[in-house]
XYZ file of C-alpha atoms in Angstrom:
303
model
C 18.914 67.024 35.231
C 17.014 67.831 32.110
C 19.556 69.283 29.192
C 18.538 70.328 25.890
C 19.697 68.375 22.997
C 17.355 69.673 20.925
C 15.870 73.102 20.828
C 13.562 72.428 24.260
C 13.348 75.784 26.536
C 13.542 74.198 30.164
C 11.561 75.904 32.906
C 12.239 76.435 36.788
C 9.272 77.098 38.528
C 8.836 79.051 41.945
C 7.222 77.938 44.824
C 8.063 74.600 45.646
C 6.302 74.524 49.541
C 4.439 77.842 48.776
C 2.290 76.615 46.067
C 2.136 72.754 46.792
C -1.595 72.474 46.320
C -1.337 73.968 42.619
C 1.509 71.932 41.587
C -0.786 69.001 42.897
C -3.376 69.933 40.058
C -1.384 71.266 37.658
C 1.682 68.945 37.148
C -1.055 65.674 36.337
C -2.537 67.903 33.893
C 0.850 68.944 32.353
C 1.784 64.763 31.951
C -1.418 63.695 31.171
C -2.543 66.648 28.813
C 0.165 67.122 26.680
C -1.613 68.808 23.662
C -2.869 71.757 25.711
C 1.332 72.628 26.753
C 3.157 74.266 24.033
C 5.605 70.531 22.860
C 8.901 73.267 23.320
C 8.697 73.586 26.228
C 9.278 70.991 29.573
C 9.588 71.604 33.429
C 13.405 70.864 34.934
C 12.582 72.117 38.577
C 10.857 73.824 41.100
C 12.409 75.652 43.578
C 11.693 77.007 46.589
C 11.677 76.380 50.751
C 9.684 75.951 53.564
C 8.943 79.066 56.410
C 11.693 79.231 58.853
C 14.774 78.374 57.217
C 17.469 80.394 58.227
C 19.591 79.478 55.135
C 16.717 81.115 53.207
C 17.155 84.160 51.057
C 15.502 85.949 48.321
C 12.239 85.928 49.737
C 10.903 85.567 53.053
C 9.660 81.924 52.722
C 5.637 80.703 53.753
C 5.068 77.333 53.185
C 4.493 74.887 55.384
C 4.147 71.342 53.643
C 5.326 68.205 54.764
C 8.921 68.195 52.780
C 8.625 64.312 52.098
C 5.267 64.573 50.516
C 6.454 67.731 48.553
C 9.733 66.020 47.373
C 7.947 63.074 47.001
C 5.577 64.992 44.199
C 8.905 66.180 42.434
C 9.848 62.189 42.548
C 6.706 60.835 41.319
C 6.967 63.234 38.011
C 10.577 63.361 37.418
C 11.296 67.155 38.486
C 14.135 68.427 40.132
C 13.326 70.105 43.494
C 15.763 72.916 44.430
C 15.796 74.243 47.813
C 16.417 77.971 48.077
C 19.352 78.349 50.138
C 20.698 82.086 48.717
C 21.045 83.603 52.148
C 24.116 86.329 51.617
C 24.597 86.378 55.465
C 25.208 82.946 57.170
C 28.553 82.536 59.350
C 30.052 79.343 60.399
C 27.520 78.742 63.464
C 24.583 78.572 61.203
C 25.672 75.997 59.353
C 24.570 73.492 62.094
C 21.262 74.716 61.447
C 19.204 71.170 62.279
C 16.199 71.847 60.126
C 18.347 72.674 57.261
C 20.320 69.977 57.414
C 17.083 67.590 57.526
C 16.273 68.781 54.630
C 19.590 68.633 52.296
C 19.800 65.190 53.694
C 16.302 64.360 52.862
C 16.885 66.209 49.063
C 19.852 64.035 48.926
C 17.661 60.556 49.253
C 16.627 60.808 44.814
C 17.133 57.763 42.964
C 15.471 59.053 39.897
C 16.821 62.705 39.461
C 19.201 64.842 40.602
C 17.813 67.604 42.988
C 19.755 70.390 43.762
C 20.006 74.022 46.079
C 19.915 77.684 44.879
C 23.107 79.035 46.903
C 24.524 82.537 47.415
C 27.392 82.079 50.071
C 30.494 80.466 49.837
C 30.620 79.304 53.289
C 27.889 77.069 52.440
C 28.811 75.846 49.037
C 31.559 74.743 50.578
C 29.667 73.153 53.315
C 26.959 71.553 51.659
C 29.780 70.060 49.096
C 31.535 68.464 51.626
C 28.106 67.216 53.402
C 25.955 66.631 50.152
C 27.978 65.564 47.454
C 24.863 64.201 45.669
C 23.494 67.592 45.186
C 23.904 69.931 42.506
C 24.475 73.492 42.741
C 22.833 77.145 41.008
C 24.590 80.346 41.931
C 21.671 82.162 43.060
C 20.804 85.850 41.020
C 20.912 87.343 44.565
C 24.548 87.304 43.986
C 22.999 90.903 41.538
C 25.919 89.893 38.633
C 25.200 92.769 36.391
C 28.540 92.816 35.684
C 29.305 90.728 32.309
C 33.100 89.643 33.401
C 31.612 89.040 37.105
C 29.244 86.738 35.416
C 30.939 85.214 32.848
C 33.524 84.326 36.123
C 30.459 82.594 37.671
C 29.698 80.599 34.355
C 33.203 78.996 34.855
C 33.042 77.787 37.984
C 32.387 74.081 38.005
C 30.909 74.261 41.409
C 27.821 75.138 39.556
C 25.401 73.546 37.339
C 23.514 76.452 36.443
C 24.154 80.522 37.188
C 21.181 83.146 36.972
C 22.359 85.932 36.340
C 21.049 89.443 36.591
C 17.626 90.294 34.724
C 19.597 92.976 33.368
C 21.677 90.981 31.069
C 19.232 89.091 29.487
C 19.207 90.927 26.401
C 23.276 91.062 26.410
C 23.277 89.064 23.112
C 26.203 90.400 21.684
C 28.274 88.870 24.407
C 26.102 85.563 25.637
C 26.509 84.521 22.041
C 29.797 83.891 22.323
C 29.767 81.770 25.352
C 30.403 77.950 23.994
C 27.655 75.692 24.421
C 28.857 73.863 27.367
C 28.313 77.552 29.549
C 25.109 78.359 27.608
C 23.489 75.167 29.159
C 24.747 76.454 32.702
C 22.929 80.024 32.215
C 19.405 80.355 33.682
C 17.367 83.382 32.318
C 15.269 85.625 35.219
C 12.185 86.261 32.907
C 9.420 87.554 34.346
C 11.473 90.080 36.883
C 9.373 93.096 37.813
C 11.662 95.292 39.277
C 12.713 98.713 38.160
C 15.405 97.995 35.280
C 17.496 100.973 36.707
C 17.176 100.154 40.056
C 20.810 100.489 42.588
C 19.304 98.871 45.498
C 18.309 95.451 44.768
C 21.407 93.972 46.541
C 20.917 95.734 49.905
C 17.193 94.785 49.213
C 18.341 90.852 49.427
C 20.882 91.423 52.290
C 17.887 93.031 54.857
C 15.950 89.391 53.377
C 18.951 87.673 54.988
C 19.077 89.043 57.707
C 15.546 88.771 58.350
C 15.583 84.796 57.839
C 17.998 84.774 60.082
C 16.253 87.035 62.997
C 18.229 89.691 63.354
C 16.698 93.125 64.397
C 17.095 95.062 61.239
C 14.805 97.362 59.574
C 12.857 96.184 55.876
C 14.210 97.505 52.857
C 12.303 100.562 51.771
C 12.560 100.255 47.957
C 12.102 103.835 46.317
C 11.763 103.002 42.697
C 9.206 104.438 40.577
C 5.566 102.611 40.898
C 7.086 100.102 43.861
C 3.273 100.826 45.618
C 2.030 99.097 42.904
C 3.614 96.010 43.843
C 3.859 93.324 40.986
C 2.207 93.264 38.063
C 2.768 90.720 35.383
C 1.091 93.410 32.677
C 4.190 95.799 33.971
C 6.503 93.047 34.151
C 6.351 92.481 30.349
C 7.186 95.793 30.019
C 10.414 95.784 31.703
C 13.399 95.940 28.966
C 14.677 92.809 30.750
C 11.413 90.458 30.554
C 11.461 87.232 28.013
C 8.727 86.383 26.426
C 7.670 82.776 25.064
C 8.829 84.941 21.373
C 12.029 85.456 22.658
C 12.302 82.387 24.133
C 11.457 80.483 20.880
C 13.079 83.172 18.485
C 16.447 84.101 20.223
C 17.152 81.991 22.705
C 17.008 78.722 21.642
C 18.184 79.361 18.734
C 21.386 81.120 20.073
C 21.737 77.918 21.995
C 20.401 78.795 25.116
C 17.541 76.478 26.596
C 16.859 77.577 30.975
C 14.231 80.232 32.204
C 13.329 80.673 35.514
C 10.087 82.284 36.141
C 10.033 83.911 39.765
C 6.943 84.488 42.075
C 7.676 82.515 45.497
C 6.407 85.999 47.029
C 3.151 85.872 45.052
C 0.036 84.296 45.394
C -0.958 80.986 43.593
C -3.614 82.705 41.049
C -0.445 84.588 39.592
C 1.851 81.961 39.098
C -1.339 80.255 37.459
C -1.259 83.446 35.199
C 2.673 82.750 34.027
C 2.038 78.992 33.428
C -0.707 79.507 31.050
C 1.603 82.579 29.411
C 4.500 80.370 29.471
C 2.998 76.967 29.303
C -0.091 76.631 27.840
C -1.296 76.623 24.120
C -3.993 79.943 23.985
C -6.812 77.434 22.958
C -6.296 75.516 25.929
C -5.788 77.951 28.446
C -9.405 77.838 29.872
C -9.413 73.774 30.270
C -6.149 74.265 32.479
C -7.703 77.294 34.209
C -11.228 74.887 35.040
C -9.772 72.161 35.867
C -7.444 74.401 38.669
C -10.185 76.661 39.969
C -12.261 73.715 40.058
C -10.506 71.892 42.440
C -11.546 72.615 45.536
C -8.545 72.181 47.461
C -6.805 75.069 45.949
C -6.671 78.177 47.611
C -6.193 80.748 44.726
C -6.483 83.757 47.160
């Protein structure tokens, strides 16, 4: 894995089967056209998983690509791929799971990085350590850690190589500044998160995902916060007290120490995450050669 030595802000991208074809354009453009990417900034992952996976949590997953051909796109540029394992709800008979296992074995086969799974229960970490030793581990923000000893707890455990916590500690600083710099390189910042800032629900919201993924007969979440019909919106994202921006990113957080932000959006469409890798990614002079040379491909299904 990718850790900063230097003042480098790290980013973990969503969508790892979901938005394949983009990555396809995108990531050659990133490599080969360095002077339209802000030099701060690098990519350490992308995470994400295909449909069907009943170790899945978070979202309800959608893609459908080949996994050798998407790990093997990871490979070829030196990006961790993460599978997103966070399901709160498995019990020991889904662990057998075959297609889940297929593909923590097939994760496992990396020579050049390490890749890794975004985990929730401890039934499986303690599964997948014993059956995937090569794999690293990121305690997922499903886990809802809004709680600063709760999280700080996390931080500690070795099992993990990174913890997210919840978007509502981001701006904590009086307390993540004293974490030594060994546990600030474990933290992972959620900074684009849309949801209401005061919201109660969003860990029952994650469970009914769970259960979902893994077919039970239970009804969807209903989430009553204020302006949920609108659905997201990156304008009222950026609003939330909880969002990072690339000023905060370069102005407090690295500074302070801290260098990992993961942008979410695996339940979005592809035009969106587009959106956050020009905010996040791009230099503002270049930002309509990266958005040409993606709508022009024809290949890419935007909508």
């Amino acid at each position: 894995m990718k850790h900063s030595t230097t003042k480098t802000a790290y980013y973990h991208l969503p969508g790892l089967f979901e938005f394949y074809d983009l990555y396809s354009v995108f990531l050659p453009l990133f490599y080969s056209h360095r002077e339209y990417f802000y030099d701060w900034c690098d990519i350490a992952s992308v995470y994400g998983a295909p449909a069907d996976c009943i170790w899945g949590g978070g979202r309800v997953e959608s893609g459908n690509r080949d996994p050798r051909e998407v790990f093997a796109l990871m490979r070829e540029y030196g990006i961790s791929a993460r599978l997103t394992f966070s399901n709160s709800q498995l019990e020991p008979v889904h662990l057998a799971d075959k297609k889940c296992n297929a593909l923590c074995a097939l994760l496992s086969e990396n020579d050049r990085v390490q890749n890794g799974v975004i985990i929730h229960s401890d039934l499986l970490l303690d599964y997948l350590k014993s059956h995937y030793p090569d794999l690293y581990f990121v305690s997922s923000t499903t886990k809802v850690l809004t709680d600063f000893a709760d999280f700080l707890n996390e931080v500690k455990n070795d099992d993990f190589l990174y913890v997210v916590p919840d978007f509502r500690l981001n701006k904590a600083f009086d307390r993540l500044n004293t974490l030594p710099d060994l546990q600030k390189n474990k933290v992972e910042f959620l900074c684009n998160e849309c949801c209401f800032f005061g919201c109660v629900d969003r860990k029952r919201c994650y469970e009914a995902v769970s259960l979902n993924n893994l077919g039970k007969n239970c009804p969807d979440h209903r989430c009553n916060a204020p302006d949920a019909k609108t659905g997201y919106r990156f304008s009222k994202a950026m609003t939330n007290p909880g969002f990072i921006g690339i000023d905060d990113i370069q102005n407090i957080y690295l500074p302070m120490g801290f260098s990992n932000f993961k942008i979410e959006g695996r339940g979005l469409g592809s035009a969106l995450i587009l959106e956050f890798l020009l905010y996040y990614m791009t230099k503002p002079e270049y930002q309509i050669h990266v958005r040409e040379a993606v709508y022009l491909d024809n290949m890419l299904d935007l909508f």
